[in-house]
């Protein structure tokens, strides 16, 4: 089934379309979510919420503005960041044992293997080191622009400009394939 066929079925609220949607994209979306949240159970919950959001909000998808996959990855990423920044999640994390964060410390050092779960690791590695760092902070670690600018010790406007240039460069790499 193609993406266009899937989108058409979802728009018709065909019940099988939800199963196709889940089968086709759940693994990739879960990789994006878990990379931010670092908690399997909570990532699974967010994934379910994301699937329902996609199902309900499909009329907002505009193929003229981008690919379907990009649209759903953004929904997953934004939902994971919202969960990560929520008061309830922060409070829950404060109560966890330090042993639960060993994997987090190991993976926060650089881009990790989970990036490859959505298939773009090889493209990101082709970018300049500054772009890799910016994309890692903003998209894979869930930093805000302000947090990333402070982390990199560059002005906020400079970070935003560099981010746009890096995303443009990444888009060009993805289109070449």
Coordinates of C-alpha atoms in Angstrom, one line a residue:
X1 CA 0.0 0.0 0.0
X2 CA 1.4 3.4 -0.9
X3 CA 1.3 6.5 1.3
X4 CA -1.3 8.1 -0.9
X5 CA -3.6 5.1 -0.6
X6 CA -3.1 5.0 3.1
X7 CA -3.9 8.7 3.5
X8 CA -7.0 8.2 1.4
X9 CA -8.2 5.3 3.5
X10 CA -7.6 7.2 6.7
X11 CA -9.6 10.1 5.4
X12 CA -12.4 7.7 4.8
X13 CA -12.0 6.5 8.4
X14 CA -11.5 2.9 7.1
X15 CA -10.8 0.8 10.1
X16 CA -8.1 -1.3 8.4
X17 CA -6.2 1.9 7.6
X18 CA -5.3 2.3 11.3
X19 CA -3.7 -1.2 11.3
X20 CA -1.8 -0.3 8.1
X21 CA -0.7 3.0 9.6
X22 CA 0.6 1.2 12.7
X23 CA 2.3 -1.5 10.8
X24 CA 4.0 0.8 8.5
X25 CA 5.2 3.5 10.9
X26 CA 5.1 2.5 14.5
X27 CA 8.7 1.3 14.7
X28 CA 10.1 4.5 13.2
X29 CA 7.9 6.7 15.3
X30 CA 8.7 4.7 18.5
X31 CA 12.5 5.2 17.8
X32 CA 12.0 9.0 17.6
X33 CA 9.9 9.1 20.8
X34 CA 12.1 6.8 22.8
X35 CA 15.2 8.7 21.8
X36 CA 13.7 11.7 23.6
X37 CA 11.8 10.2 26.5
X38 CA 14.3 7.3 27.4
X39 CA 11.6 5.3 29.0
X40 CA 10.1 2.3 27.1
X41 CA 6.7 2.2 28.8
X42 CA 6.1 5.9 28.6
X43 CA 7.3 5.9 25.0
X44 CA 4.8 3.2 24.1
X45 CA 2.0 5.4 25.7
X46 CA 3.1 8.4 23.7
X47 CA 3.2 6.3 20.5
X48 CA -0.4 5.3 21.1
X49 CA -1.3 9.0 21.6
X50 CA 0.6 9.9 18.4
X51 CA -1.3 7.3 16.4
X52 CA -4.6 8.6 17.5
X53 CA -3.5 12.2 16.8
X54 CA -2.5 11.2 13.3
X55 CA -5.8 9.5 12.8
X56 CA -7.8 12.4 14.1
X57 CA -5.8 15.2 12.5
X58 CA -5.2 13.9 9.1
X59 CA -7.4 16.6 7.5
X60 CA -4.7 19.0 8.6
X61 CA -2.0 17.2 6.6
X62 CA -1.1 19.2 3.5
X63 CA 0.9 17.3 0.9
X64 CA 2.0 20.6 -0.6
X65 CA 3.9 21.5 2.6
X66 CA 5.8 18.2 2.9
X67 CA 5.8 14.5 2.9
X68 CA 3.4 12.4 5.0
X69 CA 6.3 10.7 6.8
X70 CA 7.8 14.1 7.8
X71 CA 4.4 15.2 9.1
X72 CA 3.9 12.2 11.3
X73 CA 7.5 12.3 12.6
X74 CA 7.0 15.9 13.6
X75 CA 3.8 14.9 15.5
X76 CA 5.8 12.1 17.3
X77 CA 8.7 14.4 18.1
X78 CA 6.5 17.2 19.4
X79 CA 4.4 14.8 21.4
X80 CA 7.5 13.3 23.0
X81 CA 9.0 16.7 23.8
X82 CA 5.6 17.8 25.3
X83 CA 5.7 14.7 27.5
X84 CA 9.3 15.2 28.4
X85 CA 8.7 18.8 29.5
X86 CA 5.5 18.0 31.4
X87 CA 5.4 18.6 35.1
X88 CA 4.2 15.0 35.8
X89 CA 7.0 13.5 33.8
X90 CA 9.6 15.6 35.5
X91 CA 8.2 14.7 38.9
X92 CA 8.2 11.0 38.0
X93 CA 11.9 11.2 36.9
X94 CA 12.9 12.8 40.1
X95 CA 11.7 9.7 42.0
X96 CA 13.6 7.2 39.9
X97 CA 16.8 5.5 40.9
X98 CA 20.0 6.7 39.3
X99 CA 20.5 3.2 37.7
X100 CA 17.7 4.0 35.4
X101 CA 19.7 6.7 33.7
X102 CA 22.9 4.8 32.9
X103 CA 21.7 4.3 29.3
X104 CA 20.8 8.0 29.1
X105 CA 24.3 9.1 30.0
X106 CA 25.8 6.7 27.5
X107 CA 23.6 7.8 24.6
X108 CA 23.5 11.6 25.3
X109 CA 27.2 11.9 24.4
X110 CA 26.5 11.8 20.6
X111 CA 24.0 10.7 18.0
X112 CA 23.2 7.1 18.8
X113 CA 22.1 4.0 16.9
X114 CA 18.4 4.8 17.5
X115 CA 18.8 7.6 14.9
X116 CA 19.2 4.8 12.3
X117 CA 15.7 3.5 13.2
X118 CA 14.3 6.2 11.0
X119 CA 17.1 5.7 8.4
X120 CA 18.7 9.1 8.4
X121 CA 21.9 8.4 10.3
X122 CA 24.0 8.0 7.2
X123 CA 22.8 11.4 5.9
X124 CA 23.3 13.2 9.2
X125 CA 26.9 11.9 9.3
X126 CA 27.6 13.6 6.0
X127 CA 26.9 17.1 7.5
X128 CA 29.4 19.4 9.0
X129 CA 30.2 18.7 12.7
X130 CA 28.5 22.0 13.7
X131 CA 25.3 20.8 11.9
X132 CA 25.5 17.4 13.5
X133 CA 25.6 19.0 17.0
X134 CA 22.8 21.4 16.3
X135 CA 20.5 18.7 14.8
X136 CA 21.4 16.3 17.7
X137 CA 20.5 18.9 20.3
X138 CA 17.3 20.2 18.7
X139 CA 15.8 17.1 17.1
X140 CA 17.1 14.1 18.9
X141 CA 17.6 15.4 22.5
X142 CA 14.6 17.7 22.5
X143 CA 16.4 20.9 23.4
X144 CA 14.6 24.2 22.8
X145 CA 16.4 26.7 20.6
X146 CA 17.2 28.7 23.7
X147 CA 18.7 25.7 25.5
X148 CA 20.7 24.7 22.5
X149 CA 22.1 28.2 22.0
X150 CA 23.2 28.3 25.7
X151 CA 24.7 24.8 25.4
X152 CA 26.7 25.8 22.3
X153 CA 27.4 29.2 23.6
X154 CA 26.2 31.0 20.5
X155 CA 23.5 33.7 20.2
X156 CA 19.9 32.5 19.7
X157 CA 19.5 34.1 16.3
X158 CA 22.8 32.6 15.1
X159 CA 21.6 29.2 16.2
X160 CA 18.3 29.5 14.4
X161 CA 20.1 30.7 11.2
X162 CA 22.5 27.8 11.4
X163 CA 19.7 25.3 12.1
X164 CA 17.8 26.5 8.9
X165 CA 21.0 26.1 6.9
X166 CA 21.7 22.6 8.3
X167 CA 18.1 21.5 7.7
X168 CA 18.4 22.8 4.1
X169 CA 21.6 20.9 3.6
X170 CA 20.1 17.7 5.1
X171 CA 17.1 18.0 2.8
X172 CA 19.4 18.3 -0.2
X173 CA 21.2 15.1 0.9
X174 CA 17.9 13.3 1.3
X175 CA 16.7 14.3 -2.1
X176 CA 19.9 13.1 -3.9
X177 CA 19.6 9.4 -2.6

